[in-house]
Coordinates of C-alpha atoms (C1' of nucleotides) in Angstrom, one line a residue:
Chain A
X1 CA -39.2 27.4 -9.9
X2 CA -39.8 30.4 -7.7
X3 CA -37.7 33.4 -8.0
X4 CA -36.4 32.9 -4.5
X5 CA -35.0 29.5 -5.1
X6 CA -33.7 30.5 -8.5
X7 CA -31.7 33.4 -6.9
X8 CA -30.5 31.4 -4.0
X9 CA -28.9 29.0 -6.4
X10 CA -28.0 31.3 -9.2
X11 CA -24.8 29.5 -9.2
X12 CA -26.5 26.7 -11.0
X13 CA -27.4 28.9 -13.8
X14 CA -24.0 28.4 -15.2
X15 CA -25.0 26.2 -17.9
X16 CA -22.6 23.3 -17.8
X17 CA -20.2 21.9 -20.3
X18 CA -20.8 18.4 -21.2
X19 CA -18.7 15.9 -19.5
X20 CA -16.7 15.5 -22.6
X21 CA -15.8 19.2 -22.5
X22 CA -15.2 19.0 -18.8
X23 CA -12.8 16.2 -19.1
X24 CA -11.2 17.7 -22.0
X25 CA -10.5 20.9 -20.4
X26 CA -6.9 21.9 -20.1
X27 CA -6.1 18.7 -18.4
X28 CA -4.5 17.2 -21.5
X29 CA -3.1 19.8 -23.7
X30 CA -3.2 23.2 -22.2
X31 CA -1.2 24.8 -24.9
X32 CA -3.7 23.9 -27.4
X33 CA -6.5 25.4 -25.5
X34 CA -6.8 28.7 -27.3
X35 CA -9.4 31.3 -27.3
X36 CA -11.4 29.6 -29.9
X37 CA -11.9 26.4 -28.1
X38 CA -10.3 23.3 -26.9
X39 CA -8.4 20.9 -29.0
X40 CA -8.5 17.6 -27.5
X41 CA -5.3 15.7 -27.3
X42 CA -4.9 12.1 -28.0
X43 CA -5.4 11.3 -24.5
X44 CA -8.9 11.9 -23.4
X45 CA -11.4 10.6 -21.0
X46 CA -14.2 11.5 -23.2
X47 CA -14.8 7.9 -24.4
X48 CA -15.3 6.8 -20.8
X49 CA -18.0 9.3 -20.3
X50 CA -20.0 9.0 -23.4
X51 CA -22.2 6.1 -22.4
X52 CA -23.0 7.1 -18.8
X53 CA -21.5 10.4 -17.8
X54 CA -22.7 10.5 -14.3
X55 CA -21.5 7.0 -13.6
X56 CA -18.2 7.5 -15.3
X57 CA -17.6 10.7 -13.4
X58 CA -18.3 8.9 -10.2
X59 CA -16.0 6.2 -11.2
X60 CA -13.3 8.7 -12.0
X61 CA -13.7 10.3 -8.6
X62 CA -13.6 7.1 -6.9
X63 CA -10.6 5.8 -8.7
X64 CA -8.5 8.9 -8.6
X65 CA -9.5 10.4 -5.3
X66 CA -10.4 7.3 -3.5
X67 CA -13.8 8.6 -2.5
X68 CA -17.2 7.2 -2.9
X69 CA -19.4 9.4 -5.0
X70 CA -22.2 8.9 -2.6
X71 CA -20.1 10.1 0.2
X72 CA -21.2 13.3 1.9
X73 CA -17.6 14.1 2.5
X74 CA -16.2 14.9 -0.9
X75 CA -17.6 15.1 -4.3
X76 CA -21.1 15.1 -5.6
X77 CA -21.1 13.3 -8.9
X78 CA -23.6 15.7 -10.4
X79 CA -22.3 17.5 -13.5
X80 CA -25.3 19.0 -15.0
X81 CA -24.6 19.1 -18.7
X82 CA -27.0 21.5 -20.1
X83 CA -30.1 22.0 -18.2
X84 CA -30.9 24.4 -15.4
X85 CA -32.1 21.5 -13.5
X86 CA -32.1 22.3 -9.9
X87 CA -29.3 20.0 -8.9
X88 CA -27.3 22.6 -7.0
X89 CA -29.9 22.7 -4.5
X90 CA -29.3 19.1 -3.6
X91 CA -25.6 19.5 -3.8
X92 CA -25.2 22.5 -1.6
X93 CA -27.5 21.0 0.9
X94 CA -25.9 17.7 1.3
X95 CA -22.4 17.7 0.1
X96 CA -19.7 20.3 0.6
X97 CA -17.9 20.0 -2.7
X98 CA -18.9 19.8 -6.3
X99 CA -17.4 20.4 -9.6
X100 CA -19.2 22.0 -12.4
X101 CA -18.2 23.5 -15.6
X102 CA -20.0 26.0 -17.7
X103 CA -20.1 27.0 -21.3
X104 CA -21.2 30.4 -20.6
X105 CA -24.7 30.6 -21.9
X106 CA -26.0 31.8 -18.7
X107 CA -28.8 34.2 -18.7
X108 CA -27.7 35.6 -15.5
X109 CA -25.1 38.0 -16.7
X110 CA -24.2 39.6 -20.0
X111 CA -20.9 41.5 -19.8
X112 CA -19.9 43.0 -23.0
X113 CA -23.3 44.3 -23.9
X114 CA -22.5 47.8 -22.8
X115 CA -24.1 51.0 -23.5
X116 CA -22.1 53.4 -25.6
X117 CA -21.5 55.5 -22.5
X118 CA -20.0 52.9 -20.4
X119 CA -18.0 51.5 -23.3
X120 CA -16.4 54.9 -23.8
X121 CA -15.5 54.9 -20.2
X122 CA -13.8 51.5 -20.5
X123 CA -11.9 52.6 -23.5
X124 CA -10.4 55.3 -21.5
X125 CA -9.6 53.0 -18.6
X126 CA -8.1 50.3 -20.9
X127 CA -9.0 47.1 -19.2
X128 CA -7.6 43.9 -20.4
X129 CA -10.9 42.7 -21.7
X130 CA -11.6 45.8 -23.6
X131 CA -10.7 44.6 -27.1
X132 CA -12.8 41.7 -26.5
X133 CA -15.8 43.7 -25.6
X134 CA -15.5 46.1 -28.4
X135 CA -15.1 43.5 -31.0
X136 CA -18.1 41.6 -29.6
X137 CA -20.1 44.7 -30.2
X138 CA -19.4 44.8 -33.9
X139 CA -21.4 42.8 -36.3
X140 CA -22.8 40.3 -33.9
X141 CA -26.3 39.6 -32.7
X142 CA -27.0 39.1 -29.0
X143 CA -27.5 35.5 -29.6
X144 CA -24.1 35.2 -31.2
X145 CA -22.6 37.2 -28.4
X146 CA -24.1 34.8 -25.9
X147 CA -22.6 31.8 -27.7
X148 CA -19.2 33.5 -27.7
X149 CA -19.2 34.0 -24.1
X150 CA -16.1 32.9 -22.3
X151 CA -16.1 29.4 -20.9
X152 CA -16.8 29.1 -17.3
X153 CA -15.8 26.7 -14.7
X154 CA -17.1 26.7 -11.3
X155 CA -16.4 24.6 -8.3
X156 CA -16.9 24.4 -4.6
X157 CA -14.1 24.3 -2.1
X158 CA -14.2 23.8 1.5
X159 CA -12.1 26.5 2.9
X160 CA -12.0 29.1 5.6
X161 CA -10.7 31.8 3.2
X162 CA -12.7 33.2 0.4
X163 CA -10.1 34.0 -2.1
X164 CA -8.0 30.9 -2.8
X165 CA -4.6 31.3 -4.1
X166 CA -4.3 29.7 -7.5
X167 CA -1.1 31.0 -8.8
X168 CA -2.4 34.0 -10.7
X169 CA -2.7 37.6 -9.6
X170 CA -6.2 38.9 -9.2
X171 CA -7.5 42.4 -8.6
X172 CA -10.8 42.7 -6.9
X173 CA -13.1 45.0 -8.8
X174 CA -16.4 44.6 -7.1
X175 CA -18.4 43.1 -4.4
X176 CA -22.1 42.6 -4.3
X177 CA -24.5 41.3 -1.8
X178 CA -26.1 38.2 -2.9
X179 CA -29.8 37.9 -2.5
X180 CA -30.9 35.4 0.1
X181 CA -27.4 35.1 1.3
X182 CA -25.6 36.8 4.1
X183 CA -22.3 36.4 2.2
X184 CA -21.3 38.8 -0.5
X185 CA -20.0 37.8 -3.9
X186 CA -16.6 39.1 -4.8
X187 CA -15.4 39.8 -8.4
X188 CA -11.9 39.5 -9.4
X189 CA -10.0 40.2 -12.7
X190 CA -6.7 38.8 -13.7
X191 CA -4.2 41.7 -13.4
X192 CA -2.2 40.7 -16.4
X193 CA -2.6 43.0 -19.3
X194 CA -4.9 41.8 -22.0
X195 CA -5.9 38.9 -20.0
X196 CA -9.6 39.2 -19.3
X197 CA -10.1 36.2 -17.1
X198 CA -12.4 36.9 -14.3
X199 CA -13.5 35.0 -11.3
X200 CA -16.3 35.2 -8.8
X201 CA -16.0 34.1 -5.3
X202 CA -18.9 33.6 -2.9
X203 CA -19.5 31.6 0.1
X204 CA -22.3 29.1 0.2
X205 CA -25.2 30.3 2.1
X206 CA -26.2 26.9 3.2
X207 CA -22.7 25.7 4.2
X208 CA -20.5 28.6 5.1
X209 CA -17.5 26.5 5.0
X210 CA -17.9 26.1 1.3
X211 CA -16.5 28.6 -1.1
X212 CA -17.9 28.7 -4.6
X213 CA -15.4 30.0 -7.2
X214 CA -16.4 30.6 -10.8
X215 CA -13.7 31.3 -13.4
X216 CA -14.6 32.9 -16.7
X217 CA -12.3 33.0 -19.6
X218 CA -8.9 31.6 -20.3
X219 CA -5.5 33.0 -19.3
X220 CA -3.4 34.0 -22.3
X221 CA -0.2 34.2 -20.4
X222 CA 2.0 32.1 -18.2
X223 CA 1.7 32.1 -14.5
X224 CA 3.4 34.8 -12.7
X225 CA 6.4 33.5 -10.9
X226 CA 6.8 36.1 -8.2
X227 CA 3.5 35.8 -6.5
X228 CA 3.3 37.0 -3.0
X229 CA 3.4 34.0 -0.7
X230 CA 2.6 31.5 -3.4
X231 CA 5.9 30.9 -5.2
X232 CA 5.3 27.2 -4.8
X233 CA 2.0 27.4 -6.6
X234 CA 3.6 29.5 -9.3
X235 CA 6.4 27.0 -9.6
X236 CA 3.8 24.3 -9.9
X237 CA 2.5 25.9 -13.0
X238 CA 5.4 27.6 -14.4
X239 CA 6.0 25.1 -17.2
X240 CA 2.8 26.0 -18.9
X241 CA -0.3 27.8 -18.1
X242 CA -3.6 26.2 -17.3
X243 CA -6.9 27.4 -18.6
X244 CA -9.5 28.3 -17.7
X245 CA -8.5 29.3 -14.3
X246 CA -6.4 26.4 -13.6
X247 CA -9.4 24.3 -13.5
X248 CA -8.0 20.9 -13.0
X249 CA -5.7 22.0 -10.3
X250 CA -8.5 23.7 -8.4
X251 CA -10.7 20.8 -9.0
X252 CA -8.4 18.4 -7.4
X253 CA -7.3 20.8 -4.8
X254 CA -10.9 21.0 -3.8
X255 CA -10.8 17.4 -3.3
X256 CA -7.8 17.7 -1.1
X257 CA -9.6 20.1 1.1
X258 CA -12.5 18.0 1.6
X259 CA -11.2 14.5 1.7
X260 CA -9.6 14.8 5.1
X261 CA -6.7 12.5 5.8
X262 CA -6.6 11.0 2.4
X263 CA -6.0 14.4 0.9
X264 CA -4.7 14.6 -2.6
X265 CA -1.9 17.1 -2.5
X266 CA 0.5 17.4 -5.3
X267 CA 2.6 20.2 -4.0
X268 CA 0.2 23.0 -3.8
X269 CA 0.9 25.6 -1.3
X270 CA -2.0 27.7 -0.1
X271 CA -0.2 30.9 0.3
X272 CA 0.0 32.4 3.7
X273 CA -3.5 31.6 4.6
X274 CA -2.4 28.1 5.4
X275 CA -5.6 26.8 6.8
X276 CA -6.5 24.7 3.9
X277 CA -3.2 23.3 3.0
X278 CA -3.0 19.6 2.9
X279 CA -0.8 17.7 5.2
X280 CA 2.5 17.0 3.6
X281 CA 2.6 13.5 4.9
X282 CA -0.6 12.9 3.1
X283 CA 1.1 14.0 0.0
X284 CA 3.8 11.5 0.4
X285 CA 1.5 8.7 1.1
X286 CA -0.6 9.6 -1.8
X287 CA 2.2 9.7 -4.2
X288 CA 3.2 6.3 -3.2
X289 CA -0.2 4.8 -3.9
X290 CA -1.9 3.7 -7.1
X291 CA -4.2 6.7 -7.0
X292 CA -1.4 9.0 -7.8
X293 CA -0.4 6.9 -10.7
X294 CA -3.9 6.8 -12.0
X295 CA -4.2 10.5 -11.7
X296 CA -1.0 10.8 -13.5
X297 CA -2.4 8.8 -16.4
X298 CA -5.6 10.7 -16.5
X299 CA -4.2 14.2 -16.3
X300 CA -0.7 13.9 -17.6
X301 CA -0.2 17.6 -18.1
X302 CA -0.6 18.3 -14.4
X303 CA 2.2 15.9 -13.5
X304 CA 4.5 16.8 -16.3
X305 CA 4.6 20.2 -14.9
X306 CA 5.9 19.0 -11.6
X307 CA 9.1 17.7 -13.0
X308 CA 11.9 20.2 -12.6
Chain B
dC1 C1' 4.6 55.4 -5.6
dG2 C1' 2.3 51.5 -7.2
dC3 C1' -0.8 48.1 -6.3
dC4 C1' -4.7 46.7 -4.0
dT5 C1' -9.4 46.9 -1.6
dT6 C1' -13.6 49.2 -0.6
dT7 C1' -17.8 50.9 -1.9
dG8 C1' -21.5 53.7 -3.8
dA9 C1' -23.2 54.6 -8.3
dC10 C1' -24.3 53.1 -12.6
dC11 C1' -25.6 49.9 -16.4
dT12 C1' -27.9 46.0 -18.3
dG13 C1' -31.0 42.1 -18.9
dC14 C1' -34.8 39.7 -17.3
dG15 C1' -39.3 38.7 -15.3
dC16 C1' -43.7 40.3 -14.3
Chain C
dG1 C1' -42.6 49.9 -18.5
dC2 C1' -40.9 49.0 -14.0
dG3 C1' -38.4 46.9 -10.5
dC4 C1' -34.9 43.8 -9.2
dA5 C1' -30.6 41.6 -9.2
dG6 C1' -26.2 40.8 -11.2
dG7 C1' -22.2 42.8 -13.0
dT8 C1' -19.0 46.7 -13.6
dC9 C1' -16.9 51.2 -13.0
dA10 C1' -14.0 54.4 -10.8
dA11 C1' -12.9 57.5 -7.0
dA12 C1' -11.0 57.2 -2.5
dG13 C1' -8.2 55.4 0.7
dG14 C1' -4.9 51.9 2.8
dC15 C1' -0.7 49.5 2.7
dG16 C1' 4.0 48.0 2.0

DNA sequence: CGCCTTTGACCTGCGC
DNA sequence: GCGCAGGTCAAAGGCG
């Protein structure tokens, strides 16, 4: 692959979790999703995905979201499990939304491998992720460090706003121009102390209506309840906290943005931006349908949270 | 005043 | 070794 195409789709370099991991992300038992990995609950979709992950994933999307995986409207079924196979190219070019999860073995970035100088700087600053960084530096090879990288989850959302409200508070700490793209990439860090979750937000070069968000790490705290303009979102999560980066919520919210009239909306409020919020009527209709019930079965933790 | 964004500089890893 | 690109820092300034 040429450098150009590699850079253009650096997003794909997030090496993906297996579908098993993907579907076992905090959807089932968020509270057990500690820093050392996920502990699957008794309820898991993993079995469904073992034989034919791609087909199973398509099936899930079709059943839960009422969309055809081949549709150019909503999801692409590709969930690249391990390889750096150039799937994103196809996805970005032809479909607006895609879900991908990463286990953080990307070669593209290596935070935590700091020089002594910059580490001293950070020790003074006292960022949330500092302890992590320092501990990583002690007694571990680079390979081991790579393996211990925080899990990543990335997804694409059709949205007019870059920074989607997800219930957490984020502070922007950087912005970089992306090669071969006119749109910059923004870097955000969770503002909660000792929470080193980060996210990157960039707009797809090929489809400017698509925002690519990548979460890295897992929140170690409950959702803030006094978010500006997103109290509804916070309320949605308040019973527990989702990790990493509220993946499943975002995943399905993405679908809501891209599935038009049949939007899946389970009470999410898109802050004051508003432009991507789903139609409340669609919400009602959805809840009455079998799709809602199916989703409820598949991702029980999401729906448990909704009950007062 | 506290929190946030902006932005240029700096650091690091990777490919050649 | 060098250059490039991604990622991060931190000072400065804005805003409520």
